[in-house]
Tab-separated table of C-alpha atoms in Angstrom:
chain	number	residue	atom	x	y	z
A	1	MET	CA	-25.612	3.133	-45.185
A	2	LYS	CA	-22.584	0.567	-44.416
A	3	GLU	CA	-21.562	0.398	-41.423
A	4	SER	CA	-17.704	0.509	-40.927
A	5	LYS	CA	-15.459	-2.393	-39.487
A	6	GLN	CA	-14.392	-0.026	-36.664
A	7	TYR	CA	-17.743	1.476	-36.098
A	8	LYS	CA	-19.007	-2.779	-35.580
A	9	ILE	CA	-15.813	-3.753	-33.400
A	10	PHE	CA	-17.090	-0.189	-31.132
A	11	LYS	CA	-20.435	-1.728	-30.893
A	12	VAL	CA	-19.405	-4.511	-29.403
A	13	PHE	CA	-17.267	-3.350	-27.591
A	14	ASN	CA	-19.854	-1.354	-26.102
A	15	VAL	CA	-21.780	-4.026	-25.740
A	16	CYS	CA	-19.878	-5.964	-23.351
A	17	ILE	CA	-18.730	-2.841	-21.692
A	18	LEU	CA	-22.699	-2.762	-20.798
A	19	LEU	CA	-23.383	-6.059	-20.134
A	20	LEU	CA	-20.294	-5.958	-17.076
A	21	ILE	CA	-21.624	-3.291	-16.389
A	22	ILE	CA	-25.197	-4.758	-15.358
A	23	PHE	CA	-23.530	-7.779	-13.974
A	24	CYS	CA	-21.640	-5.380	-12.142
A	25	THR	CA	-25.042	-3.699	-10.735
A	26	LEU	CA	-27.095	-6.838	-10.350
A	27	TYR	CA	-24.837	-8.877	-8.769
A	28	PRO	CA	-25.142	-8.213	-5.169
A	29	PHE	CA	-28.923	-7.746	-4.752
A	30	ILE	CA	-28.675	-10.932	-6.534
A	31	ASN	CA	-26.961	-12.460	-4.224
A	32	VAL	CA	-28.990	-10.620	-1.206
A	33	VAL	CA	-32.084	-12.757	-2.540
A	34	ALA	CA	-29.812	-16.051	-2.596
A	35	GLN	CA	-28.844	-15.220	0.779
A	36	SER	CA	-32.479	-14.807	2.103
A	37	PHE	CA	-33.678	-18.388	0.710
A	38	SER	CA	-30.232	-20.233	2.188
A	39	SER	CA	-29.681	-22.622	5.416
A	40	GLU	CA	-27.675	-20.693	8.399
A	41	SER	CA	-24.547	-23.239	7.214
A	42	TYR	CA	-24.153	-22.331	3.868
A	43	ILE	CA	-23.793	-18.642	4.595
A	44	ASN	CA	-21.920	-18.710	7.069
A	45	SER	CA	-19.272	-21.470	5.271
A	46	GLY	CA	-19.696	-18.923	2.531
A	47	GLN	CA	-21.245	-20.975	-0.650
A	48	VAL	CA	-24.444	-18.852	-1.600
A	49	ASN	CA	-23.582	-17.007	-4.845
A	50	LEU	CA	-25.888	-16.335	-7.583
A	51	LEU	CA	-28.546	-19.809	-6.345
A	52	PRO	CA	-29.834	-19.853	-2.806
A	53	LYS	CA	-28.268	-23.222	-1.321
A	54	GLY	CA	-30.280	-25.617	1.325
A	55	PHE	CA	-33.521	-23.763	0.288
A	56	ASN	CA	-35.320	-22.147	3.891
A	57	VAL	CA	-38.331	-19.521	3.790
A	58	GLU	CA	-38.003	-19.701	7.961
A	59	THR	CA	-37.349	-16.473	8.534
A	60	TYR	CA	-39.903	-15.031	5.915
A	61	GLN	CA	-42.723	-17.284	8.017
A	62	LYS	CA	-41.095	-15.355	10.804
A	63	VAL	CA	-41.365	-12.400	10.319
A	64	LEU	CA	-44.727	-12.419	7.873
A	65	SER	CA	-46.267	-13.728	10.394
A	66	ASP	CA	-45.602	-11.372	13.022
A	67	THR	CA	-48.959	-8.950	12.900
A	68	MET	CA	-46.666	-6.325	14.669
A	69	PHE	CA	-44.360	-6.571	10.735
A	70	TRP	CA	-47.481	-5.512	9.320
A	71	ILE	CA	-49.391	-2.493	11.041
A	72	ASN	CA	-45.414	-1.650	10.956
A	73	TYR	CA	-45.778	-1.557	6.598
A	74	LYS	CA	-48.354	0.111	7.074
A	75	ASN	CA	-47.600	3.127	8.356
A	76	THR	CA	-44.174	2.895	6.250
A	77	VAL	CA	-47.110	3.063	3.251
A	78	VAL	CA	-48.864	5.468	5.194
A	79	TYR	CA	-45.854	7.541	5.451
A	80	THR	CA	-44.479	7.911	2.207
A	81	VAL	CA	-47.993	8.466	0.726
A	82	VAL	CA	-48.682	11.601	2.667
A	83	GLY	CA	-45.233	12.491	2.991
A	84	THR	CA	-44.529	12.536	-0.740
A	85	ILE	CA	-47.698	14.786	-1.234
A	86	ILE	CA	-46.972	17.353	1.540
A	87	SER	CA	-43.654	17.609	-0.089
A	88	MET	CA	-45.305	17.695	-4.034
A	89	PHE	CA	-47.183	20.771	-3.209
A	90	LEU	CA	-44.716	22.164	-1.057
A	91	THR	CA	-41.887	21.758	-3.204
A	92	THR	CA	-43.521	22.629	-6.779
A	93	ILE	CA	-45.309	25.870	-5.213
A	94	PHE	CA	-41.913	26.914	-3.611
A	95	ALA	CA	-39.897	26.171	-7.022
A	96	TYR	CA	-43.220	27.923	-9.259
A	97	ALA	CA	-42.505	30.685	-7.471
A	98	LEU	CA	-38.900	30.870	-7.336
A	99	SER	CA	-39.171	30.877	-11.102
A	100	LYS	CA	-40.258	34.161	-12.004
A	101	ARG	CA	-37.720	37.015	-12.374
A	102	ARG	CA	-40.077	39.546	-11.227
A	103	LEU	CA	-40.947	37.852	-7.395
A	104	VAL	CA	-39.953	40.515	-5.236
A	105	GLY	CA	-37.527	39.574	-2.853
A	106	ARG	CA	-36.390	36.116	-5.695
A	107	ARG	CA	-32.612	36.812	-4.600
A	108	PHE	CA	-33.111	36.897	-0.972
A	109	LEU	CA	-35.357	33.620	-1.129
A	110	THR	CA	-33.247	31.115	-3.113
A	111	VAL	CA	-29.616	32.177	-1.318
A	112	PHE	CA	-31.468	31.808	1.947
A	113	ALA	CA	-32.816	28.264	0.726
A	114	VAL	CA	-29.830	27.348	-0.514
A	115	PHE	CA	-28.486	28.143	2.851
A	116	THR	CA	-30.372	25.700	5.191
A	117	MET	CA	-28.681	23.217	2.840
A	118	PHE	CA	-25.411	23.345	4.311
A	119	PHE	CA	-26.567	24.612	7.768
A	120	ASN	CA	-29.078	23.670	9.961
A	121	GLY	CA	-30.168	23.865	14.247
A	122	GLY	CA	-28.583	20.621	14.775
A	123	LEU	CA	-30.239	17.300	16.559
A	124	ILE	CA	-31.049	18.884	19.730
A	125	PRO	CA	-32.761	21.630	18.789
A	126	ASN	CA	-35.072	19.763	16.275
A	127	TYR	CA	-35.889	17.654	19.228
A	128	VAL	CA	-36.656	20.078	21.034
A	129	LEU	CA	-38.658	22.295	18.166
A	130	ILE	CA	-40.911	18.772	16.863
A	131	ASN	CA	-41.407	17.866	21.017
A	132	ALA	CA	-43.037	21.516	21.033
A	133	LEU	CA	-44.890	21.922	18.001
A	134	GLY	CA	-46.871	18.825	19.990
A	135	PHE	CA	-45.576	16.197	16.522
A	136	ALA	CA	-43.775	13.779	18.746
A	137	ASN	CA	-44.576	10.643	18.483
A	138	SER	CA	-47.159	11.625	15.561
A	139	MET	CA	-47.099	10.611	11.838
A	140	TRP	CA	-46.137	14.618	11.183
A	141	ALA	CA	-42.922	14.805	13.121
A	142	ILE	CA	-41.822	11.890	10.158
A	143	VAL	CA	-43.138	14.245	7.177
A	144	ILE	CA	-42.841	17.847	8.010
A	145	PRO	CA	-39.097	18.457	8.625
A	146	GLY	CA	-38.268	16.778	5.540
A	147	ALA	CA	-40.913	18.001	3.397
A	148	ILE	CA	-38.784	20.652	1.246
A	149	SER	CA	-35.741	18.774	-0.051
A	150	ILE	CA	-33.786	21.632	-1.266
A	151	TYR	CA	-32.114	20.026	-4.310
A	152	ASN	CA	-35.837	19.012	-5.876
A	153	MET	CA	-37.536	22.243	-5.056
A	154	LEU	CA	-33.696	23.158	-7.442
A	155	ILE	CA	-33.888	20.797	-9.900
A	156	MET	CA	-37.654	22.162	-10.522
A	157	LYS	CA	-37.221	25.423	-10.337
A	158	SER	CA	-34.602	25.287	-13.025
A	159	PHE	CA	-37.260	23.500	-15.048
A	160	PHE	CA	-39.972	25.956	-15.023
A	161	GLU	CA	-37.866	28.588	-15.817
A	162	ASN	CA	-36.766	27.219	-19.269
A	163	MET	CA	-40.088	26.707	-19.840
A	164	PRO	CA	-41.357	29.676	-22.527
A	165	GLU	CA	-42.705	32.392	-21.348
A	166	GLU	CA	-45.229	33.216	-24.227
A	167	LEU	CA	-47.087	30.467	-22.730
A	168	GLU	CA	-47.954	31.736	-19.111
A	169	GLU	CA	-48.492	34.947	-21.320
A	170	ALA	CA	-51.342	33.318	-23.677
A	171	ALA	CA	-52.896	31.565	-21.088
A	172	SER	CA	-52.170	35.331	-18.879
A	173	ILE	CA	-54.476	36.713	-22.132
A	174	ASP	CA	-57.418	34.025	-22.352
A	175	GLY	CA	-58.026	34.890	-18.532
A	176	LEU	CA	-56.520	32.649	-16.324
A	177	ASN	CA	-54.880	33.385	-13.338
A	178	THR	CA	-51.793	32.261	-11.060
A	179	TYR	CA	-53.099	29.236	-9.993
A	180	GLY	CA	-54.779	28.646	-13.209
A	181	ILE	CA	-51.851	28.726	-15.316
A	182	LEU	CA	-49.615	26.793	-12.782
A	183	LEU	CA	-52.446	23.772	-12.792
A	184	LYS	CA	-53.854	23.740	-16.751
A	185	ILE	CA	-50.856	24.795	-18.172
A	186	ILE	CA	-47.463	24.541	-16.506
A	187	LEU	CA	-48.409	21.062	-14.657
A	188	PRO	CA	-49.599	18.980	-17.232
A	189	LEU	CA	-46.654	19.793	-19.639
A	190	SER	CA	-43.897	19.012	-16.079
A	191	LYS	CA	-44.966	14.885	-15.779
A	192	ALA	CA	-41.761	14.108	-16.132
A	193	VAL	CA	-39.602	15.796	-13.649
A	194	ILE	CA	-42.414	15.663	-11.459
A	195	ALA	CA	-42.307	11.778	-11.710
A	196	THR	CA	-39.052	11.782	-11.025
A	197	MET	CA	-39.319	14.265	-7.608
A	198	VAL	CA	-42.305	11.911	-6.634
A	199	LEU	CA	-40.019	8.446	-7.496
A	200	PHE	CA	-37.173	10.921	-5.095
A	201	TYR	CA	-39.489	11.618	-2.084
A	202	ALA	CA	-41.510	8.276	-2.323
A	203	VAL	CA	-37.804	6.405	-1.780
A	204	ALA	CA	-36.421	8.759	1.179
A	205	TYR	CA	-39.869	8.289	3.041
A	206	TRP	CA	-39.979	4.306	2.290
A	207	ASN	CA	-36.029	4.204	3.737
A	208	SER	CA	-36.279	6.918	6.610
A	209	TRP	CA	-35.566	5.518	9.777
A	210	PHE	CA	-33.690	7.819	11.542
A	211	SER	CA	-37.108	10.825	12.348
A	212	ALA	CA	-38.620	7.833	13.735
A	213	PHE	CA	-35.695	6.148	15.853
A	214	ILE	CA	-35.849	9.884	17.158
A	215	TYR	CA	-39.769	10.869	18.033
A	216	LEU	CA	-41.359	7.558	17.974
A	217	ASP	CA	-41.951	5.769	21.008
A	218	LYS	CA	-44.613	4.004	20.518
A	219	LYS	CA	-43.878	0.124	18.285
A	220	GLU	CA	-47.618	0.726	16.449
A	221	LEU	CA	-46.294	3.939	15.165
A	222	PHE	CA	-43.272	2.600	13.861
A	223	PRO	CA	-42.553	2.661	10.006
A	224	VAL	CA	-41.362	-1.154	8.651
A	225	THR	CA	-37.199	0.401	8.915
A	226	ILE	CA	-37.458	0.388	12.842
A	227	TYR	CA	-39.301	-2.725	12.911
A	228	LEU	CA	-36.881	-4.253	10.413
A	229	ARG	CA	-34.089	-2.294	12.762
A	230	ASN	CA	-35.172	-3.644	15.697
A	231	MET	CA	-35.248	-7.086	14.392
A	232	ILE	CA	-31.251	-7.655	13.872
A	233	ALA	CA	-30.500	-5.728	16.892
A	234	GLY	CA	-32.401	-8.559	18.960
A	235	THR	CA	-34.707	-6.835	21.287
A	236	THR	CA	-38.028	-7.365	18.633
A	237	SER	CA	-39.899	-9.473	21.580
A	238	GLY	CA	-40.836	-12.134	18.488
A	239	MET	CA	-37.098	-12.873	17.876
A	240	SER	CA	-36.983	-13.246	21.769
A	241	ALA	CA	-35.520	-16.329	22.373
A	242	GLY	CA	-38.331	-17.084	25.098
A	243	ALA	CA	-40.360	-17.147	21.967
A	244	THR	CA	-37.657	-19.335	19.398
A	245	SER	CA	-35.315	-22.351	19.541
A	246	ALA	CA	-31.689	-22.294	19.771
A	247	ASP	CA	-31.453	-23.740	16.259
A	248	ASN	CA	-34.109	-21.357	14.747
A	249	LEU	CA	-32.758	-18.309	16.345
A	250	THR	CA	-29.800	-19.755	14.334
A	251	GLN	CA	-30.846	-19.621	10.924
A	252	ILE	CA	-32.609	-16.124	11.514
A	253	SER	CA	-29.414	-14.391	12.646
A	254	ALA	CA	-27.597	-15.451	9.408
A	255	ASN	CA	-29.930	-14.323	6.641
A	256	ILE	CA	-32.382	-11.673	8.875
A	257	LYS	CA	-30.816	-8.198	6.555
A	258	SER	CA	-30.883	-10.589	3.297
A	259	VAL	CA	-34.755	-10.827	4.303
A	260	THR	CA	-34.664	-6.962	5.541
A	261	MET	CA	-33.770	-5.745	2.521
A	262	VAL	CA	-35.155	-7.446	0.367
A	263	LEU	CA	-38.920	-7.097	1.940
A	264	THR	CA	-37.723	-3.123	2.467
A	265	ILE	CA	-36.399	-2.792	-1.219
A	266	LEU	CA	-39.542	-4.882	-3.289
A	267	PRO	CA	-42.318	-1.758	-2.860
A	268	ILE	CA	-39.565	0.928	-4.633
A	269	LEU	CA	-38.625	-2.279	-7.067
A	270	THR	CA	-42.175	-2.717	-8.063
A	271	ILE	CA	-42.825	0.925	-8.437
A	272	TYR	CA	-39.950	2.104	-10.526
A	273	PRO	CA	-40.475	0.480	-13.760
A	274	PHE	CA	-44.020	2.798	-13.752
A	275	VAL	CA	-41.702	5.815	-13.592
A	276	GLN	CA	-38.698	4.914	-15.030
A	277	LYS	CA	-39.118	6.512	-18.772
A	278	TYR	CA	-39.862	10.022	-17.042
A	279	PHE	CA	-36.203	9.227	-14.537
A	280	VAL	CA	-33.474	10.602	-17.055
A	281	SER	CA	-35.703	13.146	-19.276
A	282	GLY	CA	-37.301	14.577	-15.510
A	283	VAL	CA	-33.718	15.588	-14.010
A	284	MET	CA	-31.897	16.534	-16.971
A	285	LEU	CA	-34.843	18.753	-18.142
A	286	GLY	CA	-34.644	20.317	-14.906
A	287	SER	CA	-30.519	20.797	-14.816
A	288	VAL	CA	-29.442	22.653	-18.150
A	289	LYS	CA	-30.267	25.994	-17.962
């Protein structure tokens, strides 16, 4: 079928708009990467745009040579993996249960869950509760309090509700119980929404720092986000004036924010391409009723 002149003009216009959007999206990140490899004189004078100027890796060397950085980085990986597994388990079984209209008290449980999206006990009661449970200064203070995101749960619930009931009826006739249906029928058909939820939870745990800031006191338990925050604030012992020359401190203070942002976001950028194909379909399938 021959394309009309108007349609060709539309395609050109569409490509130009999309390229502009891509550039506007990528520019801030490219600028941050360029600043992380630039010298402080060019950064302070505002001369760094898309390419590094006065190529410098001193801040990277300082951060990557610190043993505590790698300990905290390992903590972040552990918190992210363990937290994501716990969150996915709880979110999946909660969403699957609420998706069943025959569940007694389904409406009450749904309203109760949604209520927690808008109201909570506050910081002090949460702190008292975490201490009373013995979670303070442990991994559980990071992964347990936010184990279920109600927003993510509602998406999965809607996704499960859209599945044909005939699938479960057929599986039930074949002898599968509720758990067997969930494990052998529902979950294999839910790869898109599961991959999306894994991404949501992993990013949330990876970027989380406030819970660790409140509940953790030991440096060896900090996630890397707290380490980098302390470095920016100048409170990390490896960045003290006694351990670093004045010139080095000037260079490090100029691009420390850029370096920390690159080091923090790099693992997520590495993982994202593998789940991106499920991302849009997973959200859309779980949002259409």
